[in-house]
XYZ file of C-alpha atoms in Angstrom:
755
model
C -5.537 18.528 -35.400
C -4.470 17.769 -32.224
C -3.096 13.378 -32.840
C -3.918 12.681 -29.634
C -6.468 9.789 -29.616
C -9.902 10.485 -27.109
C -8.916 7.872 -24.353
C -11.572 5.601 -22.261
C -10.052 6.376 -18.871
C -10.509 3.255 -16.808
C -9.856 2.325 -13.345
C -10.751 -1.152 -12.216
C -11.685 -2.420 -9.121
C -16.743 -8.173 -9.846
C -21.467 -12.034 -9.647
C -22.738 -13.671 -12.261
C -26.292 -13.537 -13.503
C -28.123 -17.195 -13.513
C -27.813 -20.095 -11.994
C -27.509 -19.761 -8.552
C -23.287 -21.102 -7.258
C -23.009 -24.681 -6.601
C -20.932 -23.477 -3.368
C -22.976 -22.566 -0.378
C -23.782 -18.797 0.324
C -21.155 -16.754 2.427
C -21.783 -16.540 6.047
C -23.929 -13.375 7.214
C -21.587 -10.285 8.107
C -19.536 -10.879 11.791
C -20.484 -10.382 14.609
C -17.722 -8.200 15.961
C -19.454 -4.893 15.270
C -16.740 -2.572 16.804
C -17.564 0.940 16.136
C -15.935 4.417 15.983
C -17.742 5.413 18.894
C -16.279 2.548 20.967
C -13.358 4.209 21.302
C -12.609 7.285 23.893
C -9.309 8.272 23.746
C -5.998 8.214 25.434
C -7.039 10.653 27.559
C -9.419 7.976 29.509
C -7.072 5.700 29.717
C -4.223 8.524 31.506
C -7.620 8.154 34.974
C -5.861 5.124 35.730
C -2.949 4.177 33.761
C -1.456 7.250 34.966
C 2.400 6.286 35.130
C 2.116 4.331 31.660
C 0.268 7.245 30.028
C 2.946 9.738 30.548
C 5.649 7.081 29.202
C 3.805 6.670 26.053
C 3.382 10.105 25.957
C 6.939 10.888 25.005
C 7.527 7.977 22.891
C 7.480 7.927 19.915
C 4.066 5.946 19.285
C 2.909 9.488 21.517
C 4.769 12.055 19.025
C 4.032 10.075 16.180
C 2.424 13.217 14.492
C -0.265 15.916 15.400
C -0.521 19.148 14.727
C 1.541 21.458 13.328
C 3.325 22.709 16.552
C 7.337 23.788 17.221
C 7.987 21.167 19.053
C 7.013 18.349 16.319
C 7.990 20.556 13.298
C 10.777 18.949 11.229
C 11.087 23.074 9.380
C 10.832 26.007 10.988
C 7.966 27.678 8.145
C 9.880 30.735 8.182
C 9.369 31.644 4.345
C 12.355 29.848 3.477
C 11.479 28.826 -0.314
C 11.677 25.441 -1.198
C 12.618 26.191 -5.061
C 12.013 23.902 -8.070
C 12.515 24.570 -11.625
C 8.761 25.706 -12.521
C 7.645 26.527 -8.861
C 8.277 28.459 -5.764
C 6.939 26.589 -2.597
C 7.215 28.566 0.890
C 6.632 27.118 4.165
C 5.088 29.953 5.675
C 3.536 30.730 9.593
C 0.719 32.949 9.101
C -0.456 35.229 12.135
C -2.811 32.746 13.865
C -0.022 30.329 13.988
C -1.447 28.191 11.489
C 0.947 26.603 8.870
C 0.649 26.608 5.259
C 2.500 25.837 1.579
C 2.432 28.660 -0.741
C 2.833 27.893 -4.179
C 3.514 29.997 -6.756
C 3.598 28.239 -10.744
C 5.504 29.865 -13.298
C 2.688 30.164 -15.311
C 1.148 32.678 -12.616
C -1.294 30.065 -10.485
C -0.987 30.255 -7.066
C -2.577 27.763 -4.953
C -2.023 28.114 -0.474
C -2.628 24.675 1.423
C -3.412 24.541 4.578
C -1.388 22.011 6.950
C -4.060 20.766 8.521
C -1.897 17.734 10.673
C 1.816 16.780 10.739
C 2.461 12.362 10.245
C 6.509 11.629 11.422
C 8.482 13.307 13.685
C 12.035 11.716 12.275
C 12.870 9.369 15.245
C 13.633 6.851 13.223
C 17.716 5.983 13.591
C 17.919 4.760 9.810
C 15.916 8.167 8.675
C 13.032 9.713 9.564
C 10.914 11.862 8.214
C 7.829 14.587 8.161
C 4.908 14.744 5.932
C 2.011 16.935 5.944
C -1.908 16.627 5.814
C -3.906 18.486 3.664
C -8.212 18.842 4.321
C -9.303 18.519 0.277
C -13.192 19.496 -0.382
C -14.158 15.843 -0.596
C -13.531 15.423 2.927
C -10.475 13.667 2.550
C -6.731 14.693 4.261
C -4.066 14.303 1.904
C -0.522 13.726 2.124
C 1.209 17.033 0.504
C 4.028 16.463 -2.218
C 6.591 18.174 0.150
C 8.701 16.233 3.010
C 10.964 17.058 5.119
C 14.130 13.943 5.827
C 15.927 14.957 9.311
C 18.967 12.933 8.813
C 19.632 15.460 5.569
C 17.662 17.861 7.157
C 16.015 18.689 3.769
C 13.335 19.075 1.465
C 12.219 15.719 -0.547
C 9.793 14.769 -2.591
C 9.226 10.609 -4.366
C 9.156 10.801 -7.745
C 8.333 6.667 -8.256
C 5.851 7.402 -9.627
C 6.820 10.037 -12.417
C 10.245 9.528 -12.909
C 10.918 5.695 -10.902
C 13.887 7.296 -8.731
C 12.356 6.813 -5.537
C 13.243 10.212 -3.042
C 15.098 12.375 -4.468
C 16.291 15.925 -2.823
C 13.966 19.021 -3.824
C 16.224 21.124 -6.395
C 15.828 24.332 -8.305
C 16.546 21.522 -11.363
C 13.160 19.158 -10.929
C 9.757 19.829 -12.060
C 7.128 19.976 -9.700
C 5.270 17.399 -11.304
C 8.057 15.478 -11.288
C 6.687 14.904 -7.313
C 4.713 11.432 -7.741
C 1.624 12.706 -4.900
C 1.447 16.395 -6.786
C -0.845 17.646 -6.944
C -2.125 16.215 -3.859
C -3.683 12.223 -4.393
C -2.518 10.270 -1.489
C -5.115 9.841 1.254
C -4.679 9.652 4.732
C -6.376 6.578 5.512
C -7.760 3.711 3.836
C -9.447 4.736 0.614
C -8.731 2.050 -2.146
C -9.672 4.175 -4.791
C -6.550 6.240 -4.436
C -2.938 6.084 -3.397
C -3.282 5.580 0.660
C -1.906 5.211 3.580
C -3.968 2.615 5.326
C -4.608 2.741 8.844
C -1.581 3.349 11.079
C -0.358 6.898 10.939
C -2.958 7.403 13.589
C -5.464 6.164 15.393
C -8.782 5.182 14.678
C -8.498 6.432 11.335
C -12.429 5.969 8.747
C -13.620 7.150 5.762
C -17.129 7.109 5.730
C -19.689 8.696 3.294
C -21.213 11.938 4.035
C -23.517 13.249 2.667
C -23.250 15.809 -0.306
C -19.453 14.128 -0.387
C -17.665 11.038 -1.165
C -15.841 10.460 2.266
C -15.461 11.642 5.650
C -12.304 11.358 6.886
C -12.316 11.098 11.328
C -9.426 10.084 13.255
C -9.301 9.896 17.441
C -5.832 11.007 16.580
C -2.236 11.573 14.941
C -0.374 9.797 17.250
C -0.200 6.230 18.265
C -2.568 6.262 20.873
C -4.098 2.809 23.829
C -6.737 1.942 22.034
C -4.636 1.956 18.419
C -3.171 -1.640 20.227
C -5.442 -2.528 22.878
C -9.159 -2.065 21.283
C -11.651 0.213 21.933
C -11.598 1.081 25.941
C -15.774 1.974 26.971
C -16.612 -1.821 27.660
C -13.835 -1.573 30.117
C -13.530 2.260 30.741
C -17.708 1.769 31.835
C -17.031 -1.084 33.819
C -13.981 0.166 36.038
C -15.954 3.378 36.953
C -19.492 1.476 37.596
C -17.037 -0.744 39.940
C -18.785 -3.950 38.423
C -15.287 -5.180 37.172
C -14.933 -8.707 37.308
C -13.527 -11.886 35.789
C -13.711 -10.238 32.423
C -12.696 -6.237 32.491
C -13.838 -5.893 29.037
C -10.598 -5.799 27.433
C -7.875 -8.694 26.872
C -4.439 -8.326 28.461
C -2.279 -8.520 25.468
C 0.459 -10.320 28.441
C -1.351 -13.094 28.138
C -1.196 -13.315 24.389
C 0.852 -16.694 22.544
C 3.453 -15.317 20.451
C 1.592 -15.368 17.156
C -1.153 -13.539 19.063
C 1.284 -10.986 20.468
C 3.185 -10.350 16.585
C -0.244 -10.283 15.019
C -0.871 -7.050 17.212
C 1.938 -4.857 16.121
C 1.601 -6.440 11.791
C -0.893 -4.498 11.306
C 0.811 -1.286 11.240
C 4.455 -2.752 10.608
C 3.919 -5.017 7.949
C 2.944 -5.202 4.121
C -0.789 -5.857 4.302
C -3.729 -5.977 1.412
C -7.014 -5.265 1.917
C -9.833 -7.430 2.022
C -12.659 -5.091 1.390
C -13.549 -4.743 4.861
C -12.493 -1.315 6.963
C -10.971 -2.293 9.855
C -10.993 -0.545 13.318
C -8.524 -1.806 16.421
C -10.876 -4.386 18.081
C -12.374 -5.578 14.654
C -11.009 -8.951 13.371
C -7.833 -8.406 11.793
C -8.113 -10.876 9.257
C -11.405 -10.106 7.883
C -9.814 -6.725 6.908
C -6.576 -7.537 6.371
C -4.119 -10.470 4.945
C -0.427 -9.814 5.320
C 0.606 -13.063 3.433
C -1.254 -12.246 0.230
C 1.588 -9.579 -0.849
C 3.492 -12.019 -0.582
C 1.802 -13.551 -4.050
C 2.054 -10.707 -6.005
C 3.596 -7.423 -6.225
C 7.295 -8.482 -5.838
C 7.663 -6.116 -2.581
C 9.796 -8.941 -0.802
C 12.530 -10.968 -1.303
C 12.238 -14.089 -0.702
C 14.210 -14.269 2.458
C 11.944 -11.585 3.267
C 14.159 -8.357 2.923
C 11.936 -5.884 1.902
C 12.321 -3.973 -1.429
C 9.693 -0.880 -0.460
C 7.791 -0.152 2.949
C 7.682 -4.097 4.081
C 8.389 -2.370 7.454
C 9.477 -4.640 10.446
C 7.464 -8.330 8.407
C 11.245 -9.841 8.346
C 10.285 -11.068 11.844
C 8.006 -13.467 9.981
C 11.070 -14.715 8.389
C 13.364 -14.878 11.383
C 14.813 -18.244 13.313
C 14.072 -16.402 16.315
C 10.410 -16.340 15.265
C 9.920 -19.635 13.451
C 11.959 -21.780 15.403
C 11.689 -19.466 18.896
C 9.598 -17.621 20.888
C 10.651 -14.046 19.553
C 7.765 -11.489 19.622
C 8.139 -7.593 19.514
C 7.694 -6.899 22.878
C 10.930 -9.396 23.688
C 12.812 -6.112 22.289
C 10.368 -3.209 22.221
C 8.973 -1.652 25.635
C 5.467 -1.382 24.275
C 4.762 2.078 25.733
C 8.127 3.633 26.006
C 9.589 2.360 22.553
C 12.745 2.312 24.864
C 15.142 -1.316 24.375
C 14.509 -4.476 26.985
C 15.767 -8.045 27.093
C 13.407 -11.297 26.692
C 13.420 -10.762 30.502
C 12.664 -7.681 30.178
C 15.386 -5.858 31.646
C 16.397 -2.568 30.320
C 18.616 -2.105 27.762
C 20.576 1.586 27.215
C 20.156 1.467 23.531
C 19.373 -0.610 20.006
C 22.911 -1.599 19.896
C 22.614 -3.729 23.740
C 23.971 -6.830 23.182
C 21.795 -8.031 25.859
C 18.836 -7.843 23.311
C 20.694 -10.989 21.792
C 22.743 -12.000 25.045
C 19.741 -13.102 27.205
C 18.944 -16.027 24.461
C 22.074 -16.385 23.417
C 24.510 -16.418 26.117
C 27.489 -18.664 25.136
C 28.037 -15.858 22.323
C 29.388 -13.661 25.330
C 32.415 -16.091 26.670
C 34.906 -14.910 24.503
C 33.132 -12.682 21.997
C 36.410 -12.283 19.735
C 36.425 -15.779 19.226
C 32.662 -15.574 17.706
C 32.790 -12.510 15.954
C 36.546 -12.102 14.916
C 36.614 -8.538 15.230
C 37.958 -6.766 18.983
C 35.487 -7.101 22.019
C 33.189 -3.099 22.560
C 34.563 -3.002 18.585
C 31.026 -1.843 16.307
C 32.290 -5.450 14.762
C 31.606 -7.325 17.258
C 27.749 -6.198 18.293
C 25.195 -8.521 18.131
C 22.982 -6.092 15.784
C 25.838 -5.054 13.288
C 25.971 -8.430 11.181
C 23.076 -9.492 12.352
C 20.267 -6.696 12.358
C 22.469 -4.386 9.803
C 20.149 -1.096 8.859
C 19.360 -2.068 4.935
C 18.567 0.968 2.736
C 15.159 0.083 1.164
C 15.380 -0.467 -2.342
C 12.764 1.114 -3.775
C 13.452 4.845 -1.745
C 16.545 4.856 -4.083
C 19.661 5.874 -2.075
C 19.569 9.765 -2.235
C 18.486 9.772 1.144
C 18.835 7.911 4.421
C 15.972 5.603 5.266
C 17.755 2.644 6.336
C 15.839 -0.105 8.532
C 17.121 -2.855 10.886
C 16.611 -6.285 9.481
C 13.848 -8.243 11.465
C 15.225 -11.315 8.986
C 18.008 -11.560 11.553
C 20.235 -13.336 8.851
C 23.730 -13.997 8.981
C 26.229 -11.768 7.276
C 26.246 -13.715 3.699
C 27.857 -11.228 1.331
C 27.843 -12.393 -2.086
C 23.820 -13.528 -2.219
C 23.008 -10.351 -0.330
C 25.263 -8.480 -3.176
C 23.627 -10.794 -5.667
C 19.786 -9.655 -4.462
C 20.913 -5.752 -4.772
C 20.699 -5.258 -0.757
C 23.509 -3.770 1.538
C 25.051 -6.533 3.071
C 26.277 -6.191 6.613
C 30.206 -6.241 6.415
C 29.865 -3.296 3.993
C 28.104 -1.140 6.482
C 31.540 -0.972 7.839
C 33.959 -2.314 4.937
C 32.357 0.203 2.015
C 36.183 0.002 -0.037
C 35.320 -4.032 -0.361
C 33.630 -5.821 -2.618
C 31.003 -8.547 -1.704
C 33.897 -11.406 -3.937
C 36.683 -10.671 -1.046
C 34.289 -10.501 1.590
C 32.286 -13.907 0.828
C 36.166 -15.515 1.102
C 36.589 -13.687 4.436
C 33.561 -14.239 5.711
C 34.493 -18.257 4.677
C 37.530 -18.051 5.853
C 36.241 -17.339 9.198
C 33.213 -19.353 9.829
C 33.732 -21.734 7.128
C 30.407 -23.089 5.439
C 27.808 -20.771 6.504
C 24.761 -21.460 8.152
C 22.762 -22.624 5.701
C 18.635 -21.034 4.959
C 15.919 -22.900 5.577
C 15.727 -24.748 1.754
C 12.273 -23.213 0.862
C 14.271 -19.888 1.304
C 16.641 -20.963 -0.757
C 14.885 -22.713 -3.527
C 12.673 -19.717 -3.370
C 15.168 -17.105 -4.342
C 16.722 -19.347 -7.226
C 12.785 -19.294 -8.245
C 12.930 -15.107 -8.462
C 16.435 -15.358 -10.455
C 14.370 -17.328 -13.165
C 14.962 -20.620 -12.375
C 11.148 -21.617 -13.116
C 12.243 -25.202 -12.015
C 13.003 -24.528 -8.445
C 9.392 -24.094 -7.696
C 9.350 -28.383 -7.176
C 11.725 -28.133 -4.439
C 9.974 -25.022 -2.797
C 7.104 -26.855 -3.080
C 8.798 -29.882 -1.394
C 10.469 -27.639 0.770
C 7.856 -26.127 2.748
C 4.975 -28.539 2.948
C 7.090 -30.056 5.601
C 8.151 -26.709 7.855
C 7.004 -24.034 9.780
C 7.753 -21.278 7.139
C 4.084 -19.697 6.837
C 5.659 -17.102 4.399
C 7.767 -19.077 2.161
C 4.379 -22.057 1.788
C 2.379 -18.393 1.093
C 4.507 -17.595 -1.338
C 5.202 -20.843 -3.117
C 1.399 -21.637 -2.860
C 1.075 -17.453 -4.697
C 3.968 -19.077 -7.255
C 2.531 -22.072 -8.293
C -0.750 -20.173 -9.145
C -0.346 -17.432 -10.520
C 3.048 -18.838 -13.018
C 1.857 -22.410 -13.409
C -1.761 -23.630 -12.541
C -4.471 -22.853 -15.140
C -8.145 -22.834 -15.229
C -9.616 -26.630 -15.422
C -6.524 -28.061 -16.275
C -6.494 -32.059 -17.916
C -4.038 -32.962 -15.874
C -2.435 -32.512 -12.749
C 0.586 -34.086 -11.307
C -0.460 -35.705 -8.202
C 2.035 -33.964 -5.732
C 0.485 -30.737 -6.695
C -2.668 -31.800 -6.095
C -1.611 -33.447 -1.955
C 0.251 -29.546 -2.162
C -2.677 -27.622 -2.716
C -4.930 -30.250 -0.523
C -2.427 -30.380 2.842
C -2.548 -26.041 2.458
C -6.540 -26.204 1.698
C -6.688 -28.113 5.555
C -5.020 -25.268 6.841
C -5.880 -23.805 10.149
C -4.272 -20.441 8.852
C -6.482 -18.540 6.730
C -3.863 -17.384 3.985
C -2.320 -21.225 3.262
C -5.864 -22.934 3.672
C -7.244 -19.932 0.711
C -4.113 -20.738 -1.607
C -4.616 -24.184 -1.309
C -8.398 -24.322 -1.763
C -7.881 -21.651 -4.914
C -5.653 -23.562 -6.433
C -7.641 -26.706 -6.026
C -10.762 -24.989 -7.701
C -8.334 -23.368 -9.888
C -7.108 -26.317 -11.448
C -9.731 -28.930 -11.001
C -12.722 -26.690 -10.278
C -14.959 -28.482 -13.308
C -14.541 -32.201 -11.613
C -17.508 -33.208 -9.191
C -14.262 -35.087 -7.067
C -13.220 -32.031 -6.369
C -15.475 -29.482 -6.007
C -16.588 -32.208 -3.385
C -13.759 -30.923 -1.303
C -13.767 -27.424 -1.270
C -17.569 -28.118 -0.280
C -16.673 -29.877 2.853
C -14.140 -27.516 4.107
C -16.035 -24.473 3.425
C -18.691 -26.469 5.869
C -15.567 -26.929 8.378
C -14.284 -23.030 8.423
C -16.286 -22.574 11.310
C -15.699 -18.371 12.317
C -12.550 -18.838 9.913
C -15.358 -18.645 6.808
C -15.529 -14.548 5.939
C -11.757 -15.115 5.716
C -10.624 -17.443 3.920
C -13.721 -16.889 1.498
C -12.404 -13.476 0.974
C -9.019 -14.762 0.242
C -10.105 -16.977 -2.127
C -11.461 -14.750 -4.181
C -8.866 -12.514 -4.197
C -6.419 -14.874 -5.189
C -8.045 -15.814 -8.447
C -8.883 -12.035 -9.294
C -5.940 -12.075 -8.916
C -5.116 -14.631 -11.529
C -7.794 -13.558 -13.668
C -5.791 -9.895 -13.647
C -2.640 -11.591 -14.668
C -4.833 -13.542 -18.146
C -6.607 -9.877 -18.247
C -3.779 -8.125 -18.323
C -2.308 -9.914 -21.240
C -5.387 -10.243 -23.375
C -6.535 -14.105 -22.518
C -9.736 -12.446 -22.027
C -11.603 -15.783 -22.424
C -9.282 -17.663 -19.449
C -9.424 -14.509 -17.715
C -13.491 -14.318 -17.775
C -13.733 -18.256 -16.304
C -11.751 -16.980 -13.480
C -13.555 -14.284 -12.053
C -16.266 -16.764 -13.040
C -14.436 -18.985 -10.299
C -14.089 -16.183 -8.049
C -17.604 -15.163 -8.556
C -18.777 -18.798 -7.661
C -17.439 -18.278 -3.953
C -17.902 -14.668 -3.324
C -20.818 -13.691 -5.355
C -21.797 -10.456 -3.993
C -18.059 -9.540 -4.646
C -18.799 -5.569 -6.446
C -15.070 -5.577 -6.953
C -14.808 -9.048 -9.112
C -18.156 -7.683 -10.848
C -16.603 -4.555 -12.517
C -13.136 -6.482 -13.275
C -15.000 -9.075 -15.322
C -16.898 -6.247 -16.468
C -13.575 -5.036 -18.234
C -12.857 -8.107 -19.281
C -16.073 -8.668 -21.127
C -15.946 -4.708 -22.359
C -12.287 -5.741 -23.725
C -13.487 -8.764 -25.499
C -16.334 -7.325 -27.273
C -19.437 -8.114 -24.934
C -20.193 -4.703 -23.864
C -23.847 -6.216 -22.871
C -22.535 -8.564 -21.117
C -20.359 -5.862 -19.486
C -22.852 -4.017 -19.033
C -24.886 -6.648 -16.975
C -21.724 -6.857 -14.338
C -21.764 -2.968 -13.986
C -25.077 -2.440 -12.680
C -25.082 -5.913 -10.294
C -22.166 -4.376 -8.830
C -23.776 -1.122 -8.653
C -26.676 -3.050 -6.505
C -23.422 -3.844 -4.658
C -21.497 -0.794 -4.031
C -24.146 2.315 -4.544
C -20.859 4.750 -3.283
C -18.549 3.387 -6.314
C -18.253 6.194 -9.054
C -16.024 3.607 -11.295
C -18.733 1.217 -11.881
C -21.079 4.023 -13.333
C -17.951 5.344 -15.171
C -17.299 2.076 -17.128
C -20.929 1.195 -17.762
C -20.814 4.497 -19.250
C -18.395 3.390 -21.135
C -20.269 -0.211 -22.449
C -22.794 2.089 -23.531
C -20.588 4.767 -25.739
C -19.534 1.431 -27.269
C -22.769 0.381 -28.045
C -23.575 3.397 -30.039
C -25.688 4.878 -27.004
C -24.574 8.331 -25.904
C -27.193 9.383 -24.017
C -26.995 6.521 -21.994
C -23.927 6.992 -21.360
C -23.780 10.950 -20.205
C -26.562 9.448 -17.585
C -24.548 7.081 -16.550
C -21.562 9.111 -16.097
C -24.021 12.275 -14.473
C -24.856 9.664 -11.635
C -21.530 9.181 -10.756
C -20.708 12.326 -10.673
C -23.576 12.615 -8.630
C -21.876 10.027 -5.811
C -18.778 12.556 -6.159
C -18.849 15.737 -8.025
C -15.199 15.717 -7.371
C -14.729 13.074 -9.742
C -12.265 14.018 -12.867
C -13.498 10.121 -14.281
C -16.804 10.810 -14.989
C -16.474 14.602 -16.486
C -13.412 13.117 -18.580
C -15.449 10.232 -20.244
C -18.068 12.417 -20.819
C -15.957 14.969 -22.228
C -14.615 11.687 -24.960
C -18.877 11.277 -25.415
C -19.269 15.194 -26.231
C -16.516 15.402 -28.367
C -17.156 12.300 -30.520
C -20.637 14.172 -31.324
C -18.669 17.352 -32.580
C -20.606 18.624 -29.630
C -17.366 20.758 -28.363
C -18.830 23.741 -26.240
C -20.131 20.749 -24.134
C -17.286 18.871 -24.177
C -14.751 22.073 -22.775
C -17.201 22.013 -19.961
C -16.606 18.722 -19.249
C -13.093 18.429 -19.409
C -12.468 21.797 -17.425
C -14.103 20.589 -14.857
C -11.895 17.185 -15.130
C -8.643 19.417 -14.995
C -9.819 20.799 -12.287
C -10.280 17.746 -10.168
C -7.524 15.987 -11.634
C -4.735 18.718 -12.722
C -2.321 15.618 -13.165
C -4.403 13.918 -16.138
C -2.414 14.642 -19.313
C -5.349 13.375 -21.301
C -7.173 15.207 -20.419
C -5.491 18.787 -21.152
C -4.920 16.929 -24.122
C -8.083 16.516 -25.123
C -9.288 19.776 -24.386
C -7.489 20.726 -26.382
C -8.406 19.425 -29.354
C -12.269 20.624 -27.810
C -10.749 23.839 -27.707
C -9.137 23.002 -31.670
C -12.194 22.569 -32.944
C -13.942 25.174 -31.696
C -11.404 27.648 -33.182
C -10.217 28.651 -29.520
C -6.400 28.834 -30.049
C -4.654 30.109 -27.065
C -6.731 28.296 -24.493
C -5.643 25.160 -26.437
C -1.898 26.091 -26.421
C -2.772 26.413 -22.874
C -4.141 22.790 -22.040
C -1.420 21.432 -24.160
C 1.279 23.108 -22.048
C -0.705 21.964 -19.066
C -0.624 18.609 -20.262
C 3.364 18.587 -21.123
C 4.183 19.388 -17.727
C 2.855 15.884 -16.077
C 3.931 14.208 -19.506
C 6.473 15.846 -21.371
C 7.528 13.149 -24.064
C 4.289 14.038 -25.782
C 5.646 14.808 -29.251
C 2.117 14.865 -30.978
C 0.937 17.809 -28.452
C 4.525 19.885 -28.741
C 3.883 20.045 -32.514
C 0.819 20.959 -32.027
C 1.984 23.968 -30.057
C 4.294 24.814 -32.849
C 1.790 25.148 -35.308
C -0.673 26.806 -33.084
C 2.215 29.736 -33.284
C 3.084 29.402 -36.648
C -0.954 30.229 -37.464
C -0.666 32.854 -34.760
C 2.625 33.691 -36.461
C 0.989 34.239 -39.898
C -1.732 36.041 -38.959
C 0.060 38.457 -37.043
C 2.104 39.512 -40.011
C -0.893 40.048 -42.065
């Protein structure tokens, strides 16, 4: 018999029944109800802004994506094959001009994927790529795993989730399943259940439920159009066309924004961000949909000095002293329409390497360049950006393909410190033959002591290097500074690493830091302070009065703060659940639901913790409440089925799974778990049917293939079982039990042949 367990496959996504929460209920929905129909598209803007529109059309935003046409494609789609070890992929142009990828597998199957959109044009100087979208039957657009990189002029795929080796060129030694996005799973737009690109690689991307399918993707354009930055234009255009525009033109003039407001226009797409459960379109309140600070508290994708491990893009700007202590915005260096370069006086510059970007604010450095740089004037080593904005390869991408981005933290070169982080330092960009130690000695000889980092950043780097005691130094340093990212990261480390639910004691210094943060007018910082107080001292009357009073004073910030507050507590609870501290996890989920009682995601996750703690009845209550709050999410139904199965209610479990499959007939999880119930009940034919649907909709789910094989073996259908086992091994090649079972099937077949 196949030694593979029946897997209860769950994905986490939590409001308790009983007494009402002690806190006042959340405020009503936001009044900023921007809809998809409020957008008119770039052509409407071009009627009046012709010159700007022409400049934009030729820009990297204007050419950020579109239809698969010759002028945009990086590959000719001429039938030249892309060869894997176990498949051949042929990019081809059909007679009607449409582009396709034909995937021919060594098992004899062949699939054709239409190219319904192109993302990227390889525009970036440090390494640009191009991805390809195809329409799926569930209504989503999905990225295909075959991508093109301009500098190396080759096909590549992302192997991170399968091989943990980043981006690799496709060769005939690579299996198709080594590509993490095969079968196509990365969704275009924001669908939290899938890996996705949020709303950045196009304009007005919206995924909404549709009749008889779970989603319907619609968008204005695959370019980054006028309204992506300026917001919906309908009110403005109607006012101008009717000649009724007065002092209020129906649109904010972006040139009038403050420093923080101006940068916030760009950060939604040029920064790593966490979703808060609300959909976003330009013109809606971004702070109610996303946070650019919450990623700093949990996932480690950004070093404490702002350097990215992964796709944080230009988020380092928020760490730059030019921004924190100065007035630097994105548009001080980048023309927002042409994407050409300019200085702070808006004078055009010839290239991104023109010293004018820096000299406009630091004119003294141009008086005697060599005295400052110790390099010959006009040499690469004397360019400002060579040392202060080097192109850095993001570590998680790997180093097989070039994908470097200019360092927007604008640091001074620190060879030894950068090397310790695993980052190629600016000096080694030109002096690759020298090690970090010799470059550090040279830098010290020339410039003496290097400019120190902000104390909070320095302490945080020590924390990230394993010095837990440095967290106190970081707290003391960031509490009096203006470094918002360092403050957010420090508070996050405090909450997730040191605080516990209802601590018997909390030192006065930490309590003071949390109270100060709670009073901030920044929703991220305020939420971190409030969540920390709620977590550590939420059982004390005095603390609850502080929390309640602060809630009452939040005004327009309340929704933004509440959602973050609940997410922060949910993150703490998730960490506890992941380490089997289930009672503590449930207690913290309870706190998250106190502040956001109708949070369907936290309810679901508390249900998972209750189920793991051996209380499927309470878990079932959480799932049912989550279903009431989000009727289009299949995950509560799936987990409800698992809870019912754990209580011996097989019929009730099947009913829950069928409810999930009615919401999304192509969701593999209901079918997979349905198969598990049937298999345990020895209803092998029903199990086979359910598992076949699961692998149809999720070919990359090895457990479904292996359990299908178990059911087929039980039904004495050994040839089919062998096929299912091999399909599972494609995605889990190290499963020895599956290999041994194939060998036994082959042995049985051989014995039969001899007879």
